[in-house]
PDB file of C-alpha atoms and ligand atoms in Angstrom:
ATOM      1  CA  UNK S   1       0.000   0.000   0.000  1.00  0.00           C
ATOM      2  CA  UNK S   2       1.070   3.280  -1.088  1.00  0.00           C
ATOM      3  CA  UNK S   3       1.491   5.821   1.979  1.00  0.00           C
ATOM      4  CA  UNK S   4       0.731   9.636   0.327  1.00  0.00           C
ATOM      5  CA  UNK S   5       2.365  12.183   2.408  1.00  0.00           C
ATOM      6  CA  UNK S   6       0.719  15.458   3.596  1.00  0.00           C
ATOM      7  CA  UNK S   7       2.288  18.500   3.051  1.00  0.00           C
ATOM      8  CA  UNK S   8       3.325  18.310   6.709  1.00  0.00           C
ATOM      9  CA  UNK S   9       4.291  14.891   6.491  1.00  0.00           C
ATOM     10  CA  UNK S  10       6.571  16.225   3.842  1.00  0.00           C
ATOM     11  CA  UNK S  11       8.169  19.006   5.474  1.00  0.00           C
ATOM     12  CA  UNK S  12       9.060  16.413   8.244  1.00  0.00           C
ATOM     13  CA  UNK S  13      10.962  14.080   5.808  1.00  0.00           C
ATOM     14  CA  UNK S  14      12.956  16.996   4.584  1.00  0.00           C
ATOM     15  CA  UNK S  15      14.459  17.400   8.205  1.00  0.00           C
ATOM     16  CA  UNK S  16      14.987  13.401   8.426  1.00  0.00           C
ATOM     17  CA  UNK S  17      16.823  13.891   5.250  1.00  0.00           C
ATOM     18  CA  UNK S  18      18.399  17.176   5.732  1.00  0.00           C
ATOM     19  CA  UNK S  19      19.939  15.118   8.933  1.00  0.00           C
ATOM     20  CA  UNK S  20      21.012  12.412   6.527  1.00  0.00           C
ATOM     21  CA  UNK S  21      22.517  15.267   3.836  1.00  0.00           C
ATOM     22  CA  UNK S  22      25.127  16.853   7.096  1.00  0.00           C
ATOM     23  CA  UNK S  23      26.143  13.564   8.089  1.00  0.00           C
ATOM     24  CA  UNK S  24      26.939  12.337   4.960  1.00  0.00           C
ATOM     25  CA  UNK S  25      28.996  15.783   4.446  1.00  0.00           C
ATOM     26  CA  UNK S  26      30.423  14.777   7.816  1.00  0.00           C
ATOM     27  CA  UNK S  27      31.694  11.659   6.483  1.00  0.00           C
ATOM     28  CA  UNK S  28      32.977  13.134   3.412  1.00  0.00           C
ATOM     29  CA  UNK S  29      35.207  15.640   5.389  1.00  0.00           C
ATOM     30  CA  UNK S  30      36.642  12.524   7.223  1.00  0.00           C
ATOM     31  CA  UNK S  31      37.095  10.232   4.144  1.00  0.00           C
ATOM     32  CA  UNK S  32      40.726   9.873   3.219  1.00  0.00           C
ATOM     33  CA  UNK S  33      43.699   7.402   2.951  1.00  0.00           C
ATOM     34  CA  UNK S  34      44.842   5.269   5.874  1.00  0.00           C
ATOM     35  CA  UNK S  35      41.083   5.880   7.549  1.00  0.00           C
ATOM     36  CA  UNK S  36      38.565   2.552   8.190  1.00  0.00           C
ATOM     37  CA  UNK S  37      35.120   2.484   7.589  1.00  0.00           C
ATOM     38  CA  UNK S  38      34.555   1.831  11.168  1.00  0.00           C
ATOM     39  CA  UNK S  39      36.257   5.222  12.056  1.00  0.00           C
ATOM     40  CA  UNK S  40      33.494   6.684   9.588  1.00  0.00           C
ATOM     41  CA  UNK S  41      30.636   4.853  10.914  1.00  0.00           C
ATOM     42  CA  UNK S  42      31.117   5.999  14.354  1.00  0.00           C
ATOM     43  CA  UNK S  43      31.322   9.526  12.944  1.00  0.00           C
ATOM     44  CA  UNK S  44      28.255   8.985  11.548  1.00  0.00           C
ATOM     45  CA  UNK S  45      26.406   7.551  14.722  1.00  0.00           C
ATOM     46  CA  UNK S  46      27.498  10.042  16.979  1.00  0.00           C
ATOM     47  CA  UNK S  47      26.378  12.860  14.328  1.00  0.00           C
ATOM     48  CA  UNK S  48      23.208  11.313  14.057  1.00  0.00           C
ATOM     49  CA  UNK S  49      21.930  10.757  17.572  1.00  0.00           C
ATOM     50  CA  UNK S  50      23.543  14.333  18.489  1.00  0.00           C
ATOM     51  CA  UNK S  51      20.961  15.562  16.562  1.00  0.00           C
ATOM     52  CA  UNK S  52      18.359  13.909  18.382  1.00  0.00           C
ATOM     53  CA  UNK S  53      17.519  11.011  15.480  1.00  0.00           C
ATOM     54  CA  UNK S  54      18.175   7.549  15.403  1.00  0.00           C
ATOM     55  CA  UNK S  55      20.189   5.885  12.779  1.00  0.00           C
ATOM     56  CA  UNK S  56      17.928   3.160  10.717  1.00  0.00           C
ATOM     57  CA  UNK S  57      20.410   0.964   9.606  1.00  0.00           C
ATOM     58  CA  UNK S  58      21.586   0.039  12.936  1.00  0.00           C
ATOM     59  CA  UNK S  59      20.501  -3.507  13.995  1.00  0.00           C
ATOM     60  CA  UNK S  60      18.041  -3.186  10.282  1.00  0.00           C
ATOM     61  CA  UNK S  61      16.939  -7.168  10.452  1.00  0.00           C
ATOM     62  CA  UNK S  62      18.751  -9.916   7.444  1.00  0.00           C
ATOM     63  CA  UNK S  63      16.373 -12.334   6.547  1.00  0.00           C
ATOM     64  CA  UNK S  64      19.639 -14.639   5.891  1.00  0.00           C
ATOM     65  CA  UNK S  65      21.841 -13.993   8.887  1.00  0.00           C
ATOM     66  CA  UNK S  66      22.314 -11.165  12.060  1.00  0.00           C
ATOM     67  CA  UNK S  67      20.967  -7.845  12.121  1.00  0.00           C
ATOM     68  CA  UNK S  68      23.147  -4.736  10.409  1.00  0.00           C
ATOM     69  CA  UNK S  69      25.523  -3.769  13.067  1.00  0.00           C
ATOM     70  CA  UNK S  70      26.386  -0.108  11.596  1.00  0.00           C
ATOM     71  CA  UNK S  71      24.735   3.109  11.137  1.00  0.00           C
ATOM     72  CA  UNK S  72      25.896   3.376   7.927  1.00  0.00           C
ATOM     73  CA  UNK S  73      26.407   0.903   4.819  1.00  0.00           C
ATOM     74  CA  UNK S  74      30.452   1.468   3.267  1.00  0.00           C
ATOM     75  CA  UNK S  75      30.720   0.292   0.130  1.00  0.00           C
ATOM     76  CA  UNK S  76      33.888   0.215  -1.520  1.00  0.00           C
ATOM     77  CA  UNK S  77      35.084  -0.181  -4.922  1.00  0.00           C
ATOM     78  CA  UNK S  78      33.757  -3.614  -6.029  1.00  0.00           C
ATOM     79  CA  UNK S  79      31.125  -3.822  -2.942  1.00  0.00           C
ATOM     80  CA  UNK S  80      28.098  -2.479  -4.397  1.00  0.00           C
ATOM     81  CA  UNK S  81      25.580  -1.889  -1.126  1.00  0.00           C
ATOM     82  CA  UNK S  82      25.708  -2.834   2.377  1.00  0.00           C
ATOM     83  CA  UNK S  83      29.099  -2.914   2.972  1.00  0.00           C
ATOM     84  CA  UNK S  84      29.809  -3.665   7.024  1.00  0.00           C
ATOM     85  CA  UNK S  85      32.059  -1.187   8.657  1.00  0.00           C
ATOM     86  CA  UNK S  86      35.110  -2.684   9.780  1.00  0.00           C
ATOM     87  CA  UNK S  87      38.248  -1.850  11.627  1.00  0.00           C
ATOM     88  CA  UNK S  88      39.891  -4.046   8.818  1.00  0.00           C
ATOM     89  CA  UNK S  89      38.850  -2.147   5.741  1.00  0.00           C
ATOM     90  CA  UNK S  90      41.123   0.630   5.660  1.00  0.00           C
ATOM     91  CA  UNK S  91      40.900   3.412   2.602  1.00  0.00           C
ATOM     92  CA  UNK S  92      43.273   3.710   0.065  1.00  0.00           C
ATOM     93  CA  UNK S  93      44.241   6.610  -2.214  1.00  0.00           C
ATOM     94  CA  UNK S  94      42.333   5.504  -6.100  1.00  0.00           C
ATOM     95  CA  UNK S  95      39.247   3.814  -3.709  1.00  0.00           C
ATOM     96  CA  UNK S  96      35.730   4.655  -4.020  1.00  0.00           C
ATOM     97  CA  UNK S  97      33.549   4.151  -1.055  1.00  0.00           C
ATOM     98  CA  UNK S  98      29.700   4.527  -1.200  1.00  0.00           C
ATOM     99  CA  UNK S  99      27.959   5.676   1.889  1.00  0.00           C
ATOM    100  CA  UNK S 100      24.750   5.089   2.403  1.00  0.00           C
ATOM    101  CA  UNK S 101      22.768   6.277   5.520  1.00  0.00           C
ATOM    102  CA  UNK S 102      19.284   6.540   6.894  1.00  0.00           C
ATOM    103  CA  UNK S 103      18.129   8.584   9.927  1.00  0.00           C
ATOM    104  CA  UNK S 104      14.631   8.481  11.687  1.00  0.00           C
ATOM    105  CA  UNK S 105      13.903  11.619  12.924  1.00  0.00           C
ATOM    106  CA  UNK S 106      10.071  12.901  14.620  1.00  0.00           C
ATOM    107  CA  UNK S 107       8.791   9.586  13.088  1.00  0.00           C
ATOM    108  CA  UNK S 108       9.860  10.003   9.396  1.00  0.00           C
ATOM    109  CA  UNK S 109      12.887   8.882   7.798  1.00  0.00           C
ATOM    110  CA  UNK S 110      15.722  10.265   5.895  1.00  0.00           C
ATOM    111  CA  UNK S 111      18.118   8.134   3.011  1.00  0.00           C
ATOM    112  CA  UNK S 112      20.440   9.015   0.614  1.00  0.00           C
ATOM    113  CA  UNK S 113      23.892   7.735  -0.591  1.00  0.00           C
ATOM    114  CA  UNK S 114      26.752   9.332  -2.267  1.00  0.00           C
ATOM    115  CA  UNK S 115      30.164   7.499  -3.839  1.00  0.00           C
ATOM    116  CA  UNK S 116      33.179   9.445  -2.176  1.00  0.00           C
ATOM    117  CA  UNK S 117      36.217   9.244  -3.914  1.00  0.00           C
ATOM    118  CA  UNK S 118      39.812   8.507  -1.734  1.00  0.00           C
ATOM    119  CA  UNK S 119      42.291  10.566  -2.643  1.00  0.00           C
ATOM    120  CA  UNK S 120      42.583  10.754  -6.916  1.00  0.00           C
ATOM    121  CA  UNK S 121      40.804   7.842  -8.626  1.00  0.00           C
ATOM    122  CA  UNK S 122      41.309   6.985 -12.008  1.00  0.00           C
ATOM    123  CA  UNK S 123      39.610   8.903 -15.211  1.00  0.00           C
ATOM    124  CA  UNK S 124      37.565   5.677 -15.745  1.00  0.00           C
ATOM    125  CA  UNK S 125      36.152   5.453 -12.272  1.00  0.00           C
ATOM    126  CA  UNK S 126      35.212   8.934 -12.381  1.00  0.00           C
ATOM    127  CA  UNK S 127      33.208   8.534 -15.601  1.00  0.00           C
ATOM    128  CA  UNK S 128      31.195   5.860 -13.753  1.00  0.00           C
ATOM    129  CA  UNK S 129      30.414   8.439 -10.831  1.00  0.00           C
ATOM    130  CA  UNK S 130      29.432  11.241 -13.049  1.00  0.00           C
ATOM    131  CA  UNK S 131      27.572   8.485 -15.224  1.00  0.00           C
ATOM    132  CA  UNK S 132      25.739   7.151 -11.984  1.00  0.00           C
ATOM    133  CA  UNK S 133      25.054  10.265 -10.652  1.00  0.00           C
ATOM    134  CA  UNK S 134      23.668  12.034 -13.477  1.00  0.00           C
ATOM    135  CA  UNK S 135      21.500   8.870 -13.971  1.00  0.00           C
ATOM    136  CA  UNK S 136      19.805   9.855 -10.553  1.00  0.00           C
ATOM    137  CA  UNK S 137      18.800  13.249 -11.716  1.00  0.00           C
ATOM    138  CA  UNK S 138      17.321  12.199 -15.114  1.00  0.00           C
ATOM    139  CA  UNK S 139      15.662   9.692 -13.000  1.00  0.00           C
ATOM    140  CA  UNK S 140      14.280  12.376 -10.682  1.00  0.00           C
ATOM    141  CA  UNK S 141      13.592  14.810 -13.845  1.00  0.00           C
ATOM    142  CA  UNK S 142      10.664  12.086 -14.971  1.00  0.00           C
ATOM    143  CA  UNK S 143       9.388  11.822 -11.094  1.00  0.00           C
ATOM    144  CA  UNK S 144       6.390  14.177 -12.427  1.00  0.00           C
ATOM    145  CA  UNK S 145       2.606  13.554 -11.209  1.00  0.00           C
ATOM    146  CA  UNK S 146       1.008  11.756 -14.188  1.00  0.00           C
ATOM    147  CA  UNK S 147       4.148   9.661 -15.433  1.00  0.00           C
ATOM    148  CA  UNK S 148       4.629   6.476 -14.025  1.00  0.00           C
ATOM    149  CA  UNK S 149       7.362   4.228 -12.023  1.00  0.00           C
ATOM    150  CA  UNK S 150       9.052   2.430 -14.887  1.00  0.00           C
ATOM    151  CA  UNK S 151       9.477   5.911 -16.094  1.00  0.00           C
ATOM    152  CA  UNK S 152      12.047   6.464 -13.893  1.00  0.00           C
ATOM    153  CA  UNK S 153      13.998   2.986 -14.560  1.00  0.00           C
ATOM    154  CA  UNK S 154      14.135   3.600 -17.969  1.00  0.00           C
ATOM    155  CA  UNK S 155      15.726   7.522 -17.702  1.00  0.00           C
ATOM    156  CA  UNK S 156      18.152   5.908 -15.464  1.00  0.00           C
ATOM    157  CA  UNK S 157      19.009   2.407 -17.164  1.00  0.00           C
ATOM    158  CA  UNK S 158      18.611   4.051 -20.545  1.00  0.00           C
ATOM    159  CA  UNK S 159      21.526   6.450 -19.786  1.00  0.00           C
ATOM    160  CA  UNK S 160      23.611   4.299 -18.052  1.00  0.00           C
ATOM    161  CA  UNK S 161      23.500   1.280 -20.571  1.00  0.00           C
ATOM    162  CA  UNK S 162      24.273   3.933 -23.386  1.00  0.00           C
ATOM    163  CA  UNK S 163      28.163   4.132 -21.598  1.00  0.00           C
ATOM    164  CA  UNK S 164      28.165   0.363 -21.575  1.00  0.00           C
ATOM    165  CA  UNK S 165      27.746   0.116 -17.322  1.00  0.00           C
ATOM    166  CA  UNK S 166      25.470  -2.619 -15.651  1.00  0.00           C
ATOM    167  CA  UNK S 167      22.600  -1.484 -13.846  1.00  0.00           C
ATOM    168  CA  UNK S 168      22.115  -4.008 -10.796  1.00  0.00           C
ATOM    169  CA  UNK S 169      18.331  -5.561 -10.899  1.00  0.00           C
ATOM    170  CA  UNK S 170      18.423  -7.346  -7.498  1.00  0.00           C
ATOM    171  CA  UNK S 171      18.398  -3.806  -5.587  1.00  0.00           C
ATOM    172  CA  UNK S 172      15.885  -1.226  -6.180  1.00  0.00           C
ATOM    173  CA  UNK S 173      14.581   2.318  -4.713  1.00  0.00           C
ATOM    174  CA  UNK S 174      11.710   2.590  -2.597  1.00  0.00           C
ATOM    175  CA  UNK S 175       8.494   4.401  -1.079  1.00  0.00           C
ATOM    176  CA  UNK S 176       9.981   5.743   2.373  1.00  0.00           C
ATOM    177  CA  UNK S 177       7.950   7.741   5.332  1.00  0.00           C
ATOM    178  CA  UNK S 178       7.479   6.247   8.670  1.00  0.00           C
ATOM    179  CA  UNK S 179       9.265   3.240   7.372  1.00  0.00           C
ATOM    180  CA  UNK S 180      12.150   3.325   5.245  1.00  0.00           C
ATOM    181  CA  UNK S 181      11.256   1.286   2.750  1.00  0.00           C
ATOM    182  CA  UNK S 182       7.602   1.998   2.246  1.00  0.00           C
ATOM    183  CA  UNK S 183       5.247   0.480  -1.346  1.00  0.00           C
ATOM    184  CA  UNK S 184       6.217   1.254  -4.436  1.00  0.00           C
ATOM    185  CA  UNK S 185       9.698  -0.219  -5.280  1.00  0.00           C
ATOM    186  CA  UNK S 186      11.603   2.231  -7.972  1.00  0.00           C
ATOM    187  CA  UNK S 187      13.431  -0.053  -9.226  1.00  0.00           C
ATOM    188  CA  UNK S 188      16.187   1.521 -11.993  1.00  0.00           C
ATOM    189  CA  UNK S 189      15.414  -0.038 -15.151  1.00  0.00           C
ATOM    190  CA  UNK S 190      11.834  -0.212 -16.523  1.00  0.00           C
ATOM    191  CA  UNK S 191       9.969   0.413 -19.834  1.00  0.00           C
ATOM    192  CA  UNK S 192       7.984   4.169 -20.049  1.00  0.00           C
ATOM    193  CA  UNK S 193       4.381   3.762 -19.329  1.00  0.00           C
ATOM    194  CA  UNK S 194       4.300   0.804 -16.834  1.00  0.00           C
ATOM    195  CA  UNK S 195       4.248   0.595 -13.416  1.00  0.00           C
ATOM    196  CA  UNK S 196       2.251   2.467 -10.361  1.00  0.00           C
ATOM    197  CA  UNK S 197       1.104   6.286 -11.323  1.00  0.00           C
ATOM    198  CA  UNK S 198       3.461   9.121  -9.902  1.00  0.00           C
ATOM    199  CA  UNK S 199       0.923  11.048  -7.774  1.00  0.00           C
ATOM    200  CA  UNK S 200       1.349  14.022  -5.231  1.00  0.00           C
ATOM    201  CA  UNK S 201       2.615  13.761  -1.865  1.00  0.00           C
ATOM    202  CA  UNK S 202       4.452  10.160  -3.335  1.00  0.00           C
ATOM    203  CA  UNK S 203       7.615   9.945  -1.382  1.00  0.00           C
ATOM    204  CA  UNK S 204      10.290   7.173  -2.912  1.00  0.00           C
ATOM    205  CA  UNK S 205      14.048   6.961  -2.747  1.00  0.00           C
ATOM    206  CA  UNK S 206      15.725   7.054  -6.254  1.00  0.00           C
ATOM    207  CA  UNK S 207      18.883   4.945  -6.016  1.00  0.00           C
ATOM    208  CA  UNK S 208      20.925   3.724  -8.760  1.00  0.00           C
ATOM    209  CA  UNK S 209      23.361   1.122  -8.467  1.00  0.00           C
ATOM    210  CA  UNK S 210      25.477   0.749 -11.550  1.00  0.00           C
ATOM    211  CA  UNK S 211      28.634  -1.005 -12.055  1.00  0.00           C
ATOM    212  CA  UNK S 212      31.694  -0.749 -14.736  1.00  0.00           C
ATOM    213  CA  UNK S 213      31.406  -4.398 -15.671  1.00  0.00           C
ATOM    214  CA  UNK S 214      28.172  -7.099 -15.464  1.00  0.00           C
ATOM    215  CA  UNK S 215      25.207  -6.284 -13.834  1.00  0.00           C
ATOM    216  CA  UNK S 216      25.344  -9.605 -12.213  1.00  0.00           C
ATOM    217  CA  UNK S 217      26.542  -9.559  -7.837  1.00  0.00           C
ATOM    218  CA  UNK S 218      26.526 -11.987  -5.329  1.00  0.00           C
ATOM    219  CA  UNK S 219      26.400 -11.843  -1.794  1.00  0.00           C
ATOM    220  CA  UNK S 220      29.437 -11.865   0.369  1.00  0.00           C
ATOM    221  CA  UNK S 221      29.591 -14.738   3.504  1.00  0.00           C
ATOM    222  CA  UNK S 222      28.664 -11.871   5.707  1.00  0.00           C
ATOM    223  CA  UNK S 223      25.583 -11.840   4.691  1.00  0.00           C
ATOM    224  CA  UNK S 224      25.383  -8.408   3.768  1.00  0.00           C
ATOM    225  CA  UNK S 225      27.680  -6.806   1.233  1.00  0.00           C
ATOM    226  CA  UNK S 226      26.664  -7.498  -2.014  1.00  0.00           C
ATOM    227  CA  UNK S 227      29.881  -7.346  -4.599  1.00  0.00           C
ATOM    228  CA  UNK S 228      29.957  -7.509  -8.613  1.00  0.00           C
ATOM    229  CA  UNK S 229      30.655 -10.668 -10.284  1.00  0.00           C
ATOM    230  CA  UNK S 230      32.960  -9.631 -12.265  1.00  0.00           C
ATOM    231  CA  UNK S 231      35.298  -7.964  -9.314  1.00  0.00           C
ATOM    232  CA  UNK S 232      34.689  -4.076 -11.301  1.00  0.00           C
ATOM    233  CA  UNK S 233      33.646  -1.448  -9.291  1.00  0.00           C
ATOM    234  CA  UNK S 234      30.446   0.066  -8.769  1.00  0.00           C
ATOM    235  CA  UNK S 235      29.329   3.667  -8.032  1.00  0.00           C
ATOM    236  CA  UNK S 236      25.674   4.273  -5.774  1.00  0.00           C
ATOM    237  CA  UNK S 237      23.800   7.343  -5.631  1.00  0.00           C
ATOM    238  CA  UNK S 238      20.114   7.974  -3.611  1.00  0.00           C
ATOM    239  CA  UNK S 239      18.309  11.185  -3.299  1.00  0.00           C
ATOM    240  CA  UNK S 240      15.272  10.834  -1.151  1.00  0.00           C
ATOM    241  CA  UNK S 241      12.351  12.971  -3.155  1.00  0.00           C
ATOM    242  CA  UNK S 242       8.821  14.235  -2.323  1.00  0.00           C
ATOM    243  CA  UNK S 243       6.231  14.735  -5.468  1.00  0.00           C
ATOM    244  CA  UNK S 244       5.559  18.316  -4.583  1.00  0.00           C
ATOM    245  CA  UNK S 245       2.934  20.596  -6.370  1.00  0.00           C
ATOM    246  CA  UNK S 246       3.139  18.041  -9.372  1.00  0.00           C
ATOM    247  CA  UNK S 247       7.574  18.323  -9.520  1.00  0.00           C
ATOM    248  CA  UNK S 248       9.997  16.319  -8.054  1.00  0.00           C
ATOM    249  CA  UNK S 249      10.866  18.241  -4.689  1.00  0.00           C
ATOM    250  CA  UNK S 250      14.536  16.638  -3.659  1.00  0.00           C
ATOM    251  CA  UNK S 251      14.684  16.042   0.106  1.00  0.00           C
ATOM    252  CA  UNK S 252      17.890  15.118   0.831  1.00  0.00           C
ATOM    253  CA  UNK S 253      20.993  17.326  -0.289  1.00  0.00           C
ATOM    254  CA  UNK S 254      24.550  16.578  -1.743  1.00  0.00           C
ATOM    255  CA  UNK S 255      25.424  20.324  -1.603  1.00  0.00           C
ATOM    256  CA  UNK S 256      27.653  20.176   1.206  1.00  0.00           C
ATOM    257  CA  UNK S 257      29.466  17.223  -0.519  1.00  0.00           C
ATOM    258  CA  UNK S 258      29.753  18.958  -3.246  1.00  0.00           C
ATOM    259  CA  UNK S 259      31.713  22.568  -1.941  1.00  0.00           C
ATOM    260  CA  UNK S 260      34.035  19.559  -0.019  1.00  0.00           C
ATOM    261  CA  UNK S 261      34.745  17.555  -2.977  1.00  0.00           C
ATOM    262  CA  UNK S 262      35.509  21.323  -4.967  1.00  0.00           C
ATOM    263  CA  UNK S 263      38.159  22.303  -2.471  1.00  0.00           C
ATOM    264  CA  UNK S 264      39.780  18.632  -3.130  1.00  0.00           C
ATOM    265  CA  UNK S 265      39.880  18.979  -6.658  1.00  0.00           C
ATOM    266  CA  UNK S 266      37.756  15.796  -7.075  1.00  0.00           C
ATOM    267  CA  UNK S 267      34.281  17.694  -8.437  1.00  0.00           C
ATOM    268  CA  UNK S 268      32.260  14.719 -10.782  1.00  0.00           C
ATOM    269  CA  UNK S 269      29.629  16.896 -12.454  1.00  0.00           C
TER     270      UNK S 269
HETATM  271 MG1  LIG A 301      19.953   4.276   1.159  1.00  0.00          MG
HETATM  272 MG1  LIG A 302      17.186   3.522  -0.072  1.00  0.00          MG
END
């Protein structure tokens, strides 16, 4: 069942996800060579519940093993989602590492990813982040009331597949509100016309997971991080939107991210 949000309701997922924008920007400030992504998910705890929210991911239940023990999911290079932190996965100058974090704040919650680079990655990785992440905006550009879900797939598998990348199918965007993942799934490839009508006050994470190689993954023996077959790396990026006055209304923020990555020299688009 699809959950509409009142304009209220709306305003109150903007501050879950404005939460989820500054930690994120947080993170990125602390992301660099010789760091773990166990140092960054403590940041990102501590950030979280000093601003008086709860991070989702934390103890999120795994229908095939334990429960998520971070606050945030760090993904690097060939790890496409749900990376564990670890004190053993330290960064690396040429790494990518995708952060992905959700915060539940006044009832509603707040998700969004972003790939960091470490240090300076290769031209060809960086043509798979600017590829990625312009595939989220044209996916968000046909979020209009009257299209439809698959829409939105095809914008973003459409571009994507025209620079040869793999667009992972066993992962997919979401409705999110008082649960994170909330009716319908977005997923990112789809034909135009088909699928659930875009309405007002529909909220739904964006979120597309594209790799340099095969689409195909497989889950590691921790139950969790899902890595491509092929061993290439991947790039994620997740704006959490609101269908507001008929447009897409973006929720979440990578501004912050963005000034950071300038003064490093490392700006994707
Ligand atoms: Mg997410
Ligand atoms: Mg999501």
């Amino acid at each position: 069942m699809i959950f509409l949000k009142t304009e209220d309701e709306i305003e109150l997922m903007r501050a879950a996800n404005q939460l989820v924008a500054a930690t994120l920007a947080e993170v990125c400030k602390a992301v660099q060579p010789g760091v773990t992504t166990a140092q960054l998910d403590r940041l990102a705890e501590e950030f979280i519940r000093d601003h008086g929210a709860e991070p989702t991911f934390k103890g999120f239940p795994n229908p095939y093993g334990g429960p998520f023990p971070g606050s945030i999911c760090a993904s690097v290079n060939e790890i496409v989602v749900h990376g564990v932190p670890s004190e053993e996965i330290v960064l690396h100058d040429g790494d990518i590492i995708s952060v992905d974090c959700g915060t539940l704040l006044n009832g509603f919650n707040g998700d969004s990813c972003y790939t960091f680079q470490v240090g300076e990655v290769s031209t060809d990785v960086k043509n798979l982040l600017r590829t990625t992440k312009e595939s989220l905006y044209k996916g968000i550009e046909t979020a209009v009331a009257g299209h439809r879900i698959g829409d939105i797939g095809y914008a973003v598998q459409t571009h994507c597949e025209a620079q040869g990348y793999g667009v992972v199918r066993e992962f997919v965007g979401h409705g999110i509100g008082r649960e994170m993942h909330e009716d319908p799934q977005v997923p990112n490839y789809g034909k135009r016309g088909q699928g659930k009508q875009i309405k007002n006050g529909l909220c739904i994470a964006i979120e597309p997971m594209i790799t340099m190689g095969t689409h195909e993954v497989y889950m590691m023996p921790d139950k969790w991080s899902i890595k491509t077959r092929d061993g290439k790396p991947a790039a994620h990026f997740e704006h959490t939107i609101a269908i507001h006055h008929g447009k897409p209304d973006i929720l979440s923020s990578f501004e912050e991210i963005e000034r950071i990555e300038a003064t490093r020299g490392q700006t994707i688009s």
